């Protein structure tokens, strides 16, 4: 199974709000995870991400809200 960090390496650079467009992302680390909604669905976490680049750029930090469900709803 692919880890969340591995999926974020591919996903982040495709987001319009990602500030380092064109920079190769080497790794993404979840620096902190804070549960915001722990009852019902979706469960929501606030993530602080540390993005490491393949070149000498300094680490950048991003906030991300991550919602997760046990089962995907049909309309999604």
mmCIF file of C-alpha atoms in Angstrom:
data_model
loop_
_atom_site.group_PDB
_atom_site.id
_atom_site.type_symbol
_atom_site.label_atom_id
_atom_site.label_comp_id
_atom_site.label_asym_id
_atom_site.label_seq_id
_atom_site.Cartn_x
_atom_site.Cartn_y
_atom_site.Cartn_z
ATOM 1 C CA UNK A 1 0.000 0.000 0.000
ATOM 2 C CA UNK A 2 1.270 3.472 -0.885
ATOM 3 C CA UNK A 3 1.831 5.817 2.039
ATOM 4 C CA UNK A 4 0.132 9.188 2.300
ATOM 5 C CA UNK A 5 3.503 10.918 1.981
ATOM 6 C CA UNK A 6 4.249 9.055 -1.274
ATOM 7 C CA UNK A 7 0.872 10.053 -2.718
ATOM 8 C CA UNK A 8 1.416 13.687 -1.717
ATOM 9 C CA UNK A 9 4.734 13.808 -3.632
ATOM 10 C CA UNK A 10 2.730 13.278 -6.837
ATOM 11 C CA UNK A 11 -0.412 15.212 -5.854
ATOM 12 C CA UNK A 12 0.974 18.459 -4.416
ATOM 13 C CA UNK A 13 2.791 19.783 -7.527
ATOM 14 C CA UNK A 14 -0.458 19.471 -9.534
ATOM 15 C CA UNK A 15 -2.381 21.804 -7.216
ATOM 16 C CA UNK A 16 -2.874 25.371 -8.464
ATOM 17 C CA UNK A 17 -1.981 26.792 -5.039
ATOM 18 C CA UNK A 18 1.332 24.934 -4.786
ATOM 19 C CA UNK A 19 3.949 27.715 -4.691
ATOM 20 C CA UNK A 20 6.937 25.711 -5.988
ATOM 21 C CA UNK A 21 5.647 24.887 -9.456
ATOM 22 C CA UNK A 22 8.325 23.304 -11.609
ATOM 23 C CA UNK A 23 10.507 22.270 -8.657
ATOM 24 C CA UNK A 24 11.002 18.501 -8.333
ATOM 25 C CA UNK A 25 9.602 17.295 -5.008
ATOM 26 C CA UNK A 26 11.840 14.695 -3.376
ATOM 27 C CA UNK A 27 9.731 13.925 -0.289
ATOM 28 C CA UNK A 28 6.770 15.082 1.758
ATOM 29 C CA UNK A 29 6.749 14.613 5.509
ATOM 30 C CA UNK A 30 3.676 14.963 7.719
ATOM 31 C CA UNK A 31 5.226 17.190 10.385
ATOM 32 C CA UNK A 32 2.069 17.219 12.505
ATOM 33 C CA UNK A 33 -1.436 15.800 12.366
ATOM 34 C CA UNK A 34 -4.256 17.217 14.481
ATOM 35 C CA UNK A 35 -7.677 15.538 14.442
ATOM 36 C CA UNK A 36 -10.454 18.098 13.884
ATOM 37 C CA UNK A 37 -13.480 15.810 13.521
ATOM 38 C CA UNK A 38 -13.262 12.436 15.232
ATOM 39 C CA UNK A 39 -16.925 11.369 15.263
ATOM 40 C CA UNK A 40 -18.982 10.377 12.245
ATOM 41 C CA UNK A 41 -17.874 10.713 8.661
ATOM 42 C CA UNK A 42 -15.867 12.180 7.208
ATOM 43 C CA UNK A 43 -13.058 12.186 9.733
ATOM 44 C CA UNK A 44 -10.995 15.344 9.254
ATOM 45 C CA UNK A 45 -7.360 16.010 10.148
ATOM 46 C CA UNK A 46 -5.331 19.191 9.949
ATOM 47 C CA UNK A 47 -1.898 18.350 8.512
ATOM 48 C CA UNK A 48 1.259 20.405 8.535
ATOM 49 C CA UNK A 49 3.418 19.205 5.647
ATOM 50 C CA UNK A 50 7.165 19.667 5.195
ATOM 51 C CA UNK A 51 7.978 19.531 1.480
ATOM 52 C CA UNK A 52 11.570 18.606 0.564
ATOM 53 C CA UNK A 53 12.898 19.354 -2.918
ATOM 54 C CA UNK A 54 15.388 17.494 -5.118
ATOM 55 C CA UNK A 55 17.470 20.628 -5.603
ATOM 56 C CA UNK A 56 18.861 22.929 -2.902
ATOM 57 C CA UNK A 57 15.613 24.800 -2.261
ATOM 58 C CA UNK A 58 14.740 25.162 1.431
ATOM 59 C CA UNK A 59 11.936 23.081 2.902
ATOM 60 C CA UNK A 60 8.486 24.626 2.424
ATOM 61 C CA UNK A 61 5.567 24.084 4.790
ATOM 62 C CA UNK A 62 1.915 23.751 3.814
ATOM 63 C CA UNK A 63 -1.312 23.273 5.735
ATOM 64 C CA UNK A 64 -3.782 20.724 4.424
ATOM 65 C CA UNK A 65 -7.162 19.538 5.644
ATOM 66 C CA UNK A 66 -7.547 15.830 4.974
ATOM 67 C CA UNK A 67 -10.987 14.213 5.063
ATOM 68 C CA UNK A 68 -11.237 10.437 5.054
ATOM 69 C CA UNK A 69 -14.014 7.884 4.950
ATOM 70 C CA UNK A 70 -14.151 4.176 5.486
ATOM 71 C CA UNK A 71 -16.267 3.747 2.338
ATOM 72 C CA UNK A 72 -16.441 6.053 -0.656
ATOM 73 C CA UNK A 73 -19.914 7.468 -1.304
ATOM 74 C CA UNK A 74 -21.260 6.612 -4.801
ATOM 75 C CA UNK A 75 -21.501 10.268 -5.870
ATOM 76 C CA UNK A 76 -17.805 10.777 -5.148
#
